[in-house]
mmCIF file of C-alpha atoms in Angstrom:
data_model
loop_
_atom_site.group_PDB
_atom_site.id
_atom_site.type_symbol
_atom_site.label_atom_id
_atom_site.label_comp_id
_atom_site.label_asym_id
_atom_site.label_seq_id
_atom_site.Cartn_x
_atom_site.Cartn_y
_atom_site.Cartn_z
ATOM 1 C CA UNK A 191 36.758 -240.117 -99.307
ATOM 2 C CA UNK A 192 40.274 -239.683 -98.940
ATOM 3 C CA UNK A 193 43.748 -241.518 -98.993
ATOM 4 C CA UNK A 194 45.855 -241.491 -95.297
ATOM 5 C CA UNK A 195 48.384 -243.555 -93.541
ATOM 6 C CA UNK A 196 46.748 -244.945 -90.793
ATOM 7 C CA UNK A 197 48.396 -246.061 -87.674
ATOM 8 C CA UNK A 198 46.533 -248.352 -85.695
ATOM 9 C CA UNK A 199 47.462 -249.714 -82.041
ATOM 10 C CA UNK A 200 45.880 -252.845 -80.847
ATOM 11 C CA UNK A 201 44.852 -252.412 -77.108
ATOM 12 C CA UNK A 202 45.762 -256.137 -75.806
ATOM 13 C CA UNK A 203 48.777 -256.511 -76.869
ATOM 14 C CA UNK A 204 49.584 -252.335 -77.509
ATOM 15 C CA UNK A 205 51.503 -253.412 -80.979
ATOM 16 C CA UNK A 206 50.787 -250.966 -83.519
ATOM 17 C CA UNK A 207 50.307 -251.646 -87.536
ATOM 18 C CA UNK A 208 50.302 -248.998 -90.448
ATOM 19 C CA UNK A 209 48.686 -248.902 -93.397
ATOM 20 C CA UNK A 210 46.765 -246.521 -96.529
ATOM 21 C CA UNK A 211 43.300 -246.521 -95.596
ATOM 22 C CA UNK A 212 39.958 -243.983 -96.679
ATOM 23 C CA UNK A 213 39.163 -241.356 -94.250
ATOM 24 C CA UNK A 214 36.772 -238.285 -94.781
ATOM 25 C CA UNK A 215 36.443 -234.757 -94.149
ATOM 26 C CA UNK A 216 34.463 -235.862 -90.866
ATOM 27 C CA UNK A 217 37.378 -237.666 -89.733
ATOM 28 C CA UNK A 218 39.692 -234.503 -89.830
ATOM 29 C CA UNK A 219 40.636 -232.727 -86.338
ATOM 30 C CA UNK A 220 39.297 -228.786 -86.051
ATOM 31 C CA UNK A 221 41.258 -226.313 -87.168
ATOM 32 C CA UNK A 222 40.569 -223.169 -88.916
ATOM 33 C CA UNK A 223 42.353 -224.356 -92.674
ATOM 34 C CA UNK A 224 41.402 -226.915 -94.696
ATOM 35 C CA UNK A 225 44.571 -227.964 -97.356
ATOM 36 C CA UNK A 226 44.993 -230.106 -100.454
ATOM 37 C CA UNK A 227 48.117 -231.386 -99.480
ATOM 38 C CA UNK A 228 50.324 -232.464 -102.255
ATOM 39 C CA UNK A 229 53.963 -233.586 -100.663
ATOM 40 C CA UNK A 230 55.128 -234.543 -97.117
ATOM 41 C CA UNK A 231 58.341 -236.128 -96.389
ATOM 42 C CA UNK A 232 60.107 -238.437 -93.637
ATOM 43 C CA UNK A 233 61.979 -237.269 -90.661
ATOM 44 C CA UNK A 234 63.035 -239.117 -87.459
ATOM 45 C CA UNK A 235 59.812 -238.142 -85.510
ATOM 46 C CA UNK A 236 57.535 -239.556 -88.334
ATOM 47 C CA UNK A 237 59.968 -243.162 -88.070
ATOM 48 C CA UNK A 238 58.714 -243.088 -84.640
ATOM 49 C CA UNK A 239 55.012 -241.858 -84.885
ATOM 50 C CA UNK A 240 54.416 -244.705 -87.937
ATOM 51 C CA UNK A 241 55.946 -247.091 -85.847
ATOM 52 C CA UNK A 242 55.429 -247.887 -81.783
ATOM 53 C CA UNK A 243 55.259 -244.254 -81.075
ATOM 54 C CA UNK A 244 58.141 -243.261 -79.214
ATOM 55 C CA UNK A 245 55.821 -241.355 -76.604
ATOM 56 C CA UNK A 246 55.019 -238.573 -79.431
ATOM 57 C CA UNK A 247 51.370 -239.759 -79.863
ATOM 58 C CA UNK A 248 48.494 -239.469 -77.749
ATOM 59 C CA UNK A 249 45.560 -241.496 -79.619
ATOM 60 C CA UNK A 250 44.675 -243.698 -82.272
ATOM 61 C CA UNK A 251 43.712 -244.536 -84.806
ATOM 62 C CA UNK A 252 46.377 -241.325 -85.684
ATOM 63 C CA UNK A 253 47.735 -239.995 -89.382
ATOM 64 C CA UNK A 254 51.251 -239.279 -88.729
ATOM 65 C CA UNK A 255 53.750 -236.695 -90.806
ATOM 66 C CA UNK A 256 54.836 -233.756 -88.897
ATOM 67 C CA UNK A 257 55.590 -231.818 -92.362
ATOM 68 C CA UNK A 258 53.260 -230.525 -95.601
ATOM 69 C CA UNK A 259 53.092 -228.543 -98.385
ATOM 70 C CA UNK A 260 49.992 -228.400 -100.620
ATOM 71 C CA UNK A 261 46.917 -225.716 -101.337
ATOM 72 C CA UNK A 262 44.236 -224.158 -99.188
ATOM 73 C CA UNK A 263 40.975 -225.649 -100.069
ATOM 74 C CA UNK A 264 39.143 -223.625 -97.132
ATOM 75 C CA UNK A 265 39.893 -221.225 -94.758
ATOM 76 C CA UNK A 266 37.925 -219.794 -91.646
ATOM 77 C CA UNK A 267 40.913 -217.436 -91.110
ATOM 78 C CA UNK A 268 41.375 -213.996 -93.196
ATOM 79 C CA UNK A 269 45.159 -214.855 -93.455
ATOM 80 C CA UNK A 270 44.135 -217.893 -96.016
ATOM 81 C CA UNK A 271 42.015 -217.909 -98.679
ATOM 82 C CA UNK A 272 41.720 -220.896 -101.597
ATOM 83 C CA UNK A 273 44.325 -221.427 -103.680
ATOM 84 C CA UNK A 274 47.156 -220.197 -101.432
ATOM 85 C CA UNK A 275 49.957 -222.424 -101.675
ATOM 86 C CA UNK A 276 51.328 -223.236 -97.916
ATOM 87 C CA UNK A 277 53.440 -225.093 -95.771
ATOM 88 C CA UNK A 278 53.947 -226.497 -92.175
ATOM 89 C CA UNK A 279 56.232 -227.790 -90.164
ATOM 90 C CA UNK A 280 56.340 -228.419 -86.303
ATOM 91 C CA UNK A 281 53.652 -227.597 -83.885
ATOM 92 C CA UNK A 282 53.174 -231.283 -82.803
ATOM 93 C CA UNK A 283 51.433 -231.894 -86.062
ATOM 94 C CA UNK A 284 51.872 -235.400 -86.815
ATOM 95 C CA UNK A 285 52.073 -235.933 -83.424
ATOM 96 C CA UNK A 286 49.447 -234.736 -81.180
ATOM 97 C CA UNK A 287 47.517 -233.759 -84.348
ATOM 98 C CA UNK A 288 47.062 -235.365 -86.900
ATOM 99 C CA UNK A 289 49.404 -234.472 -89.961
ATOM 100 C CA UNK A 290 50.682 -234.736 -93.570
ATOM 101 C CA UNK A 291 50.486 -238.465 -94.454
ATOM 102 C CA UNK A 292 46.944 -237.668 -96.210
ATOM 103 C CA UNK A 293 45.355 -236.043 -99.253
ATOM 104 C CA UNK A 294 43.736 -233.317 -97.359
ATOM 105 C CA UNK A 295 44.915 -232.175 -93.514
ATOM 106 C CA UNK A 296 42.931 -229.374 -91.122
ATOM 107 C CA UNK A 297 45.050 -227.481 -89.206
ATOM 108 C CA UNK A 298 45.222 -223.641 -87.112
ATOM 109 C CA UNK A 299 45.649 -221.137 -89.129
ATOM 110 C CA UNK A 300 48.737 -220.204 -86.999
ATOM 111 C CA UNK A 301 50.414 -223.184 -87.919
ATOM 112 C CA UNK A 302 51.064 -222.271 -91.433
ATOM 113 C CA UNK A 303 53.245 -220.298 -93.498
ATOM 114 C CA UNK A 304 52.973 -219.160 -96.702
ATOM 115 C CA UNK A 305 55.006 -221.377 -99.487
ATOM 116 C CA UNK A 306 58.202 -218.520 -99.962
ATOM 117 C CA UNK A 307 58.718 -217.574 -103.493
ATOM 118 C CA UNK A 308 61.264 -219.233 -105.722
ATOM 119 C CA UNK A 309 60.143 -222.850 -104.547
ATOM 120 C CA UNK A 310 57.214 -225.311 -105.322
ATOM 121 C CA UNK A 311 55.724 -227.439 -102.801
ATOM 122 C CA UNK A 312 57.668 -230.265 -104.030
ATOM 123 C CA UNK A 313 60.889 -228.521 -103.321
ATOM 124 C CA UNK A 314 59.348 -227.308 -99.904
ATOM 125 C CA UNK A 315 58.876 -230.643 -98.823
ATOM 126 C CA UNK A 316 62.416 -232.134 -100.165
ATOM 127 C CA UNK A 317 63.282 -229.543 -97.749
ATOM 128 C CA UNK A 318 60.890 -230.292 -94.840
ATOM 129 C CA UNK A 319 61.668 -229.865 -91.352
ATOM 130 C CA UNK A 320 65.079 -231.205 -91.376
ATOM 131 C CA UNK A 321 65.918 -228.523 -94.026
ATOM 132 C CA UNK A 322 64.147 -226.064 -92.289
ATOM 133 C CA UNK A 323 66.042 -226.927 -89.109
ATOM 134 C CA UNK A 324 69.172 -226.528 -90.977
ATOM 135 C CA UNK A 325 68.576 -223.168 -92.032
ATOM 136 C CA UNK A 326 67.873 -222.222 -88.179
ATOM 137 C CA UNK A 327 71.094 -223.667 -87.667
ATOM 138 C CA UNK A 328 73.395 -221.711 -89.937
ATOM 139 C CA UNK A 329 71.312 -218.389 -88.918
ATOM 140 C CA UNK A 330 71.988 -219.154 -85.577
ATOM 141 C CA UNK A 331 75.994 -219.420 -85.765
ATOM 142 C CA UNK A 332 76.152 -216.126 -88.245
ATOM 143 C CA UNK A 333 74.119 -214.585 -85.330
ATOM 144 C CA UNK A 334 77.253 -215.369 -82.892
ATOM 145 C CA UNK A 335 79.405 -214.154 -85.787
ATOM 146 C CA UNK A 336 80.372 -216.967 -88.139
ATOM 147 C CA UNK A 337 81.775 -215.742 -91.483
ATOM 148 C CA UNK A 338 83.161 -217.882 -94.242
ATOM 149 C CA UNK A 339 86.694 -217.710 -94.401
ATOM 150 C CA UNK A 340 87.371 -218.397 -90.351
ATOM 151 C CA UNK A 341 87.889 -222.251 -90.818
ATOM 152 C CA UNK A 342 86.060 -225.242 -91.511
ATOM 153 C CA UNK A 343 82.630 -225.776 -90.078
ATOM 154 C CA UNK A 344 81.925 -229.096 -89.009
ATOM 155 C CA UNK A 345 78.709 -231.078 -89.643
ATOM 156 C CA UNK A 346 78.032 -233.985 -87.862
ATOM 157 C CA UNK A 347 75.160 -237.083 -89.403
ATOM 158 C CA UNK A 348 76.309 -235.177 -92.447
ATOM 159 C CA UNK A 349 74.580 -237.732 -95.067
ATOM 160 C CA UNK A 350 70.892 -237.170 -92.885
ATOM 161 C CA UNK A 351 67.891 -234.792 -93.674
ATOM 162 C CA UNK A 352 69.530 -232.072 -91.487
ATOM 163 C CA UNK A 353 73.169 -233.345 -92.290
ATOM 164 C CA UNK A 354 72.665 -232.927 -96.059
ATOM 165 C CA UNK A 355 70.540 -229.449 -95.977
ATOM 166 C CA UNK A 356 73.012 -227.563 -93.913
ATOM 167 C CA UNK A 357 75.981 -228.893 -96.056
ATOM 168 C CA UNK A 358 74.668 -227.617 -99.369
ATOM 169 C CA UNK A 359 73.669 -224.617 -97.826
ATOM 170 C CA UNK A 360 77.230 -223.736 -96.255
ATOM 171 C CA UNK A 361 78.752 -225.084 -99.033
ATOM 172 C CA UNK A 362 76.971 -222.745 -101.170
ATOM 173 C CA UNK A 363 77.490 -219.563 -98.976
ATOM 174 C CA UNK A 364 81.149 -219.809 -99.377
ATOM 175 C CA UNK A 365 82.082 -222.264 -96.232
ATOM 176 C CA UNK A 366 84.668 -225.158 -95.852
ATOM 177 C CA UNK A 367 82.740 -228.048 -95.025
ATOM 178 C CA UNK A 368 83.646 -230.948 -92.913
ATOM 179 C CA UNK A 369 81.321 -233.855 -93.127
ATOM 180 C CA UNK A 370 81.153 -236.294 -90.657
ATOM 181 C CA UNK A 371 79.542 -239.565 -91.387
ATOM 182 C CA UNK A 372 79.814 -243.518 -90.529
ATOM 183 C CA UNK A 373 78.696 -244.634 -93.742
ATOM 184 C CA UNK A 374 81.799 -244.326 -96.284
ATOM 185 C CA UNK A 375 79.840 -244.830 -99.405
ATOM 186 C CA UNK A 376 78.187 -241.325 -98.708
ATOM 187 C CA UNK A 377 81.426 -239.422 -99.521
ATOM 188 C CA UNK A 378 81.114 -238.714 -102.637
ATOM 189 C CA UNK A 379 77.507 -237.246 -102.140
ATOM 190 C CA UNK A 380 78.279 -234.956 -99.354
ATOM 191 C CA UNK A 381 81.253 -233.657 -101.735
ATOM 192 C CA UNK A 382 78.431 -233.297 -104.492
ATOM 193 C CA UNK A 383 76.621 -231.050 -101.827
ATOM 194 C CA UNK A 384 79.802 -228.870 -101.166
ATOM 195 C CA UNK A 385 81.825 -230.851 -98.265
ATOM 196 C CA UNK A 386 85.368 -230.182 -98.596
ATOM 197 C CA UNK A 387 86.146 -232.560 -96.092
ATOM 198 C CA UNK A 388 85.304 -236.320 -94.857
ATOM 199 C CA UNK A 389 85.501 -236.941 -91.380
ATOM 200 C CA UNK A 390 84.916 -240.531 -90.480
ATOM 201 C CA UNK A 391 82.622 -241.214 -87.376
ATOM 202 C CA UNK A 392 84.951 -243.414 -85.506
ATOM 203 C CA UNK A 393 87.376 -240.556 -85.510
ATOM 204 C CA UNK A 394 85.007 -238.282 -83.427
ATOM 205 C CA UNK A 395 83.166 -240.249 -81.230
ATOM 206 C CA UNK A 396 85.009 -241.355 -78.680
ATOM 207 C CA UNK A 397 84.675 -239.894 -75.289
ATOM 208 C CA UNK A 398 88.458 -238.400 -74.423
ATOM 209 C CA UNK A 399 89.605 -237.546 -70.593
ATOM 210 C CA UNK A 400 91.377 -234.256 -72.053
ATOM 211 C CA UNK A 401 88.708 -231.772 -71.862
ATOM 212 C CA UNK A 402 90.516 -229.539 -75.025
ATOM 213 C CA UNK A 403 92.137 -230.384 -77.771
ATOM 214 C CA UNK A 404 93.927 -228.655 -80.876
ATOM 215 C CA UNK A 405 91.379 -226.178 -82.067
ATOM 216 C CA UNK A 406 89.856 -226.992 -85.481
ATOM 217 C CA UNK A 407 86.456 -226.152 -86.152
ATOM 218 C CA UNK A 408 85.121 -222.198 -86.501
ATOM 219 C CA UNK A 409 81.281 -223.875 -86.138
ATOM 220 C CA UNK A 410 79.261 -226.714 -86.102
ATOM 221 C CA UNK A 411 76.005 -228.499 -87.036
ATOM 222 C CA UNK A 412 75.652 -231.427 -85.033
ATOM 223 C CA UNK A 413 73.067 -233.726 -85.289
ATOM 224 C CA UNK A 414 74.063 -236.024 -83.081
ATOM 225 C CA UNK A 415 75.064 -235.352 -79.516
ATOM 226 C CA UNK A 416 75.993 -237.582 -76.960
ATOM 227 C CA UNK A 417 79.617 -238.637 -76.494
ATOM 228 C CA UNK A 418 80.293 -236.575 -80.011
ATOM 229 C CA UNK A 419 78.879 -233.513 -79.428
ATOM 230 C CA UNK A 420 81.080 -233.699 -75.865
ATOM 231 C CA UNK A 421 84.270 -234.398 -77.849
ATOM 232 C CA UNK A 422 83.688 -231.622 -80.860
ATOM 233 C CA UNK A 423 83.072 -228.924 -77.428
ATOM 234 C CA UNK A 424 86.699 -229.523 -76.951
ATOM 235 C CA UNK A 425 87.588 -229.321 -80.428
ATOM 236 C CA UNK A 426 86.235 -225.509 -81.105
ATOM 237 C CA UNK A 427 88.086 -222.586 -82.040
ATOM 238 C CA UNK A 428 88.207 -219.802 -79.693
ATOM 239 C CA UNK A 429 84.673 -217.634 -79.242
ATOM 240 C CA UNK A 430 83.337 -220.475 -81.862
ATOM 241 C CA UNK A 431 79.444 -222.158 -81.911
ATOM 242 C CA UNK A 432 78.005 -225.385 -81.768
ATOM 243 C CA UNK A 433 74.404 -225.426 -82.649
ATOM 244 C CA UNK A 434 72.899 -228.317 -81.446
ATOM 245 C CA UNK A 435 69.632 -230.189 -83.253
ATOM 246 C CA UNK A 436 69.524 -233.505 -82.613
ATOM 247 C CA UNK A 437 70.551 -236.504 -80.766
ATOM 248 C CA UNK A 438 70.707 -239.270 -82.809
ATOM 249 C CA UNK A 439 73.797 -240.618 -80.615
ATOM 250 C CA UNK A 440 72.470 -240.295 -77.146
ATOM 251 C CA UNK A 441 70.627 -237.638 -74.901
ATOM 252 C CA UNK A 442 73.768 -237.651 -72.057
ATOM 253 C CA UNK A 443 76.714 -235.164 -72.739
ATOM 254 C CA UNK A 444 79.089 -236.770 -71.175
ATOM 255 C CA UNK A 445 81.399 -233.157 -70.993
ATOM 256 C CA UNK A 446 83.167 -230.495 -69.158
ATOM 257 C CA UNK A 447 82.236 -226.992 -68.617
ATOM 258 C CA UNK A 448 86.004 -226.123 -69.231
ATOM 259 C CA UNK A 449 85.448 -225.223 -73.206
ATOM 260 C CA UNK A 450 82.764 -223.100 -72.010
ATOM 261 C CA UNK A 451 85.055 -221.118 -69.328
ATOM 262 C CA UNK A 452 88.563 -221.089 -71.046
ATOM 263 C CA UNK A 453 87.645 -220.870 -74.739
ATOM 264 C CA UNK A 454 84.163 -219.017 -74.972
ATOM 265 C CA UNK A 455 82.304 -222.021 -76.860
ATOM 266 C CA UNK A 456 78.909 -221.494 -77.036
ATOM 267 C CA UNK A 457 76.335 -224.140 -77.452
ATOM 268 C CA UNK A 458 73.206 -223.289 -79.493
ATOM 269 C CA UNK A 459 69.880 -224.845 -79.185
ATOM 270 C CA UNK A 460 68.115 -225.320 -82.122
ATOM 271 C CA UNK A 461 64.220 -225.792 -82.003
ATOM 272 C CA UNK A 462 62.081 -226.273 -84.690
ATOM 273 C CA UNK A 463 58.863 -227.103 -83.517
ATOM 274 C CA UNK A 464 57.898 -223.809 -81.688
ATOM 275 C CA UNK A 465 59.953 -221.474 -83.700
ATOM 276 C CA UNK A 466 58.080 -217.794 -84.021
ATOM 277 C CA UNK A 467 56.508 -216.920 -87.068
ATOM 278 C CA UNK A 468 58.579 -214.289 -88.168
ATOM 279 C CA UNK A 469 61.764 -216.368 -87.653
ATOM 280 C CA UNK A 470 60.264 -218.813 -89.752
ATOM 281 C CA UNK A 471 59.625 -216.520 -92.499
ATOM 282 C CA UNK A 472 62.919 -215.412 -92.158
ATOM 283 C CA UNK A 473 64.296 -218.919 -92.315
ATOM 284 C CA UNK A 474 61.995 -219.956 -95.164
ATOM 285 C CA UNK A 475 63.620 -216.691 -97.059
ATOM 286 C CA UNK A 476 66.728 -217.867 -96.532
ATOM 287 C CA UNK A 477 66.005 -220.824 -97.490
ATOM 288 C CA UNK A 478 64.790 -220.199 -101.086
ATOM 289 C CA UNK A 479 67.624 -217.953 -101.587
ATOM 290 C CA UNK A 480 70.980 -220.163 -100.067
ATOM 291 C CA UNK A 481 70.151 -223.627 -100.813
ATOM 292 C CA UNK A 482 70.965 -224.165 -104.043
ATOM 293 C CA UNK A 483 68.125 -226.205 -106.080
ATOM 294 C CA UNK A 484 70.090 -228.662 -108.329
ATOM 295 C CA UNK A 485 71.718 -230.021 -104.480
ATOM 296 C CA UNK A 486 68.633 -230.058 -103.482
ATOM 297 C CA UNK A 487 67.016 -232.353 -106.040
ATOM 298 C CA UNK A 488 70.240 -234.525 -105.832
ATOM 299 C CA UNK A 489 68.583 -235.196 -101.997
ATOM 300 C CA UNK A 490 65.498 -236.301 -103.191
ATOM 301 C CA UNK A 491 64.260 -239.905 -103.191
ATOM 302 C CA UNK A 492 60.418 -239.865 -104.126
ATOM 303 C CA UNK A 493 57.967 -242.195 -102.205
ATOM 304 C CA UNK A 494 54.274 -242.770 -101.634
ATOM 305 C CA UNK A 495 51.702 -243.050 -98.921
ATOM 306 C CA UNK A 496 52.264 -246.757 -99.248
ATOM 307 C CA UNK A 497 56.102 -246.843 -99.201
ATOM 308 C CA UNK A 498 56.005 -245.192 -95.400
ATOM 309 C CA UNK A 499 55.799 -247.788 -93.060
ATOM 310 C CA UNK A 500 59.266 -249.418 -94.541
ATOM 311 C CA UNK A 501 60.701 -246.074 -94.867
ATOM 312 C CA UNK A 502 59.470 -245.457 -91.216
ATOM 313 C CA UNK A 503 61.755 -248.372 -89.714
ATOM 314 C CA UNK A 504 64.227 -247.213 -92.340
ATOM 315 C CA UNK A 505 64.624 -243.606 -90.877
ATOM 316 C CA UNK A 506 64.849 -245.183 -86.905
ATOM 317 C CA UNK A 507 67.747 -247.783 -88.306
ATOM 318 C CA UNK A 508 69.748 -244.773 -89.935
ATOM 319 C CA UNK A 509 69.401 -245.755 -93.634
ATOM 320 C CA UNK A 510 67.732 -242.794 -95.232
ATOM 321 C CA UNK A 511 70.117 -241.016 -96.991
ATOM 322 C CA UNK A 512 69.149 -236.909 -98.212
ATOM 323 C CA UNK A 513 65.786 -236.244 -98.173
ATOM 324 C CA UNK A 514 62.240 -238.818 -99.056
ATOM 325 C CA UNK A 515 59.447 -236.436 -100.821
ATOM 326 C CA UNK A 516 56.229 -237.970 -100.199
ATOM 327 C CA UNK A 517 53.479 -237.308 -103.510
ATOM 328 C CA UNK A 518 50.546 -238.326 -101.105
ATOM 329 C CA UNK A 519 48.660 -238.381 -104.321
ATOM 330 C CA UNK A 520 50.947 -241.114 -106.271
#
């Protein structure tokens, strides 16, 4: 027997409850790996999967945490064998399937990635999916030719998991960094991550009738669409990117097509869930060579299996700051 989170729904009055409970091996879903996992963390999708849901999962009693790092303890699959240190994010684990927030997980074989070299499980897990998403991020804009040096590139939910990651890791490529958040007190963190610049929130969001403005950013990481992402369209430098991963302001875009036609913006979509494997290596490279580690434990705030439900309503209300590392053994 086994430690897990637990989510529970109750069928008359479909409330659900959380909580650390025993499971076994039995209880585990098929897949071809078995893995010790050591760390998970606490994303936006995990606030909702702990909590009522949000539509992500499909039955309970369900173990959410869509992210893991820890050691193969068996493997059907030639790719694995025990003792291989590993990590996944995405694929609807956490989700559909059931995920990190346990001592052991079983997942497909294709689901995993091997842990890259020059980081620890803890470390892979402080970066986690919103990390990881991050790094797709900045690839993506160098891909439609950002280079440090053409302006400052703007980050939007700039104190959040994604926020934070692709900060330090501009920052540390060389980048001006604009950080735009609504919580003042997180200034002098996203400086300590490498933001040049504060931008506060109420300066940004507000839907404006001019479809252009004064161009000012040479890229962006925006993590929050709606009426924001619509105003920072109008606000791009010539041929310049906006890659888009998340919508923590809205789903609408309440825009224009007009930066598109007379300016050449491009808008990126960033998914992490599906990514390819070799563009995950390739991220996860990245990663262990751009982010730079001491930023990277300034993220960190360490919890336990028994600390997620509060951190779960914590994530939804927008009062994580950096990254939560989960020791599901603590």
């Amino acid at each position: 027997m086994f430690n897990a989170l637990v989510v529970e729904k109750d069928d008359e009055t479909g409330k659900t409850s959380a909580g650390v409970s025993q499971i076994s091996l039995d209880d585990l879903p098929h897949g071809e790996v078995t893995v010790a996992v050591e760390y998970s963390t606490v994303n936006y999708k995990d606030g909702l999967c702990i909590g009522p849901g949000g539509g992500l999962v499909r039955r309970y009693p369900h173990v959410p945490g869509i992210d893991f790092a820890g050691t193969v303890e068996a493997s059907e699959d030639d790719r694995y064998k025990p003792g291989d240190k590993v990590v996944l994010t995405g694929w609807r684990v956490g989700e559909a399937h059931w995920g990190g927030y346990s001592q052991k997980a079983r997942v497909k074989a294709d689901w995993l990635v091997p842990l890259p070299e020059g980081l620890d499980t803890k470390q892979a897990m402080a970066v986690g999916t919103a990390g990881f998403t991050a790094m797709l991020a900045v690839m993506a804009l160098e891909d439609h030719g950002l280079k440090p040096g053409h302006g400052p590139v703007l980050v939007t939910g700039a104190a959040g998991g994604v926020g934070s990651v692709a900060t330090a890791i501009l920052g540390n490529l060389g980048y001006e960094v604009a950080g735009v958040t609504g919580r003042p007190e997180t200034a002098d963190y996203l400086k300590s991550l490498g933001a040049t610049q504060i931008v506060a929130r109420e300066e940004i969001n507000e839907t404006v009738k001019r479809p252009l403005e004064s161009e000012m950013w040479s890229g962006c990481v925006d993590a929050v669409g709606g009426a924001m992402l619509a105003r920072v369209l109008g606000q791009m430098k010539y041929g310049a990117s906006v890659a888009a991963v998340g919508l923590a302001g809205g789903a609408a875009l309440p825009a224009t097509v007009v930066p598109f036609l007379l300016r050449g913006v491009n808008l990126l979509g960033i998914d992490s869930v599906m990514q390819p494997y070799d563009n995950r290596l390739r991220a996860w490279s990245r990663i262990a060579s751009d982010l730079p580690m001491d930023k990277l434990e300034a993220m960190i705030q360490p919890a336990t299996l028994s600390d997620l439900p509060k951190l779960g309503s914590d994530i939804l209300a927008g009062q994580v700051k950096g990254r939560v590392v989960v020791d599901v053994n603590a």
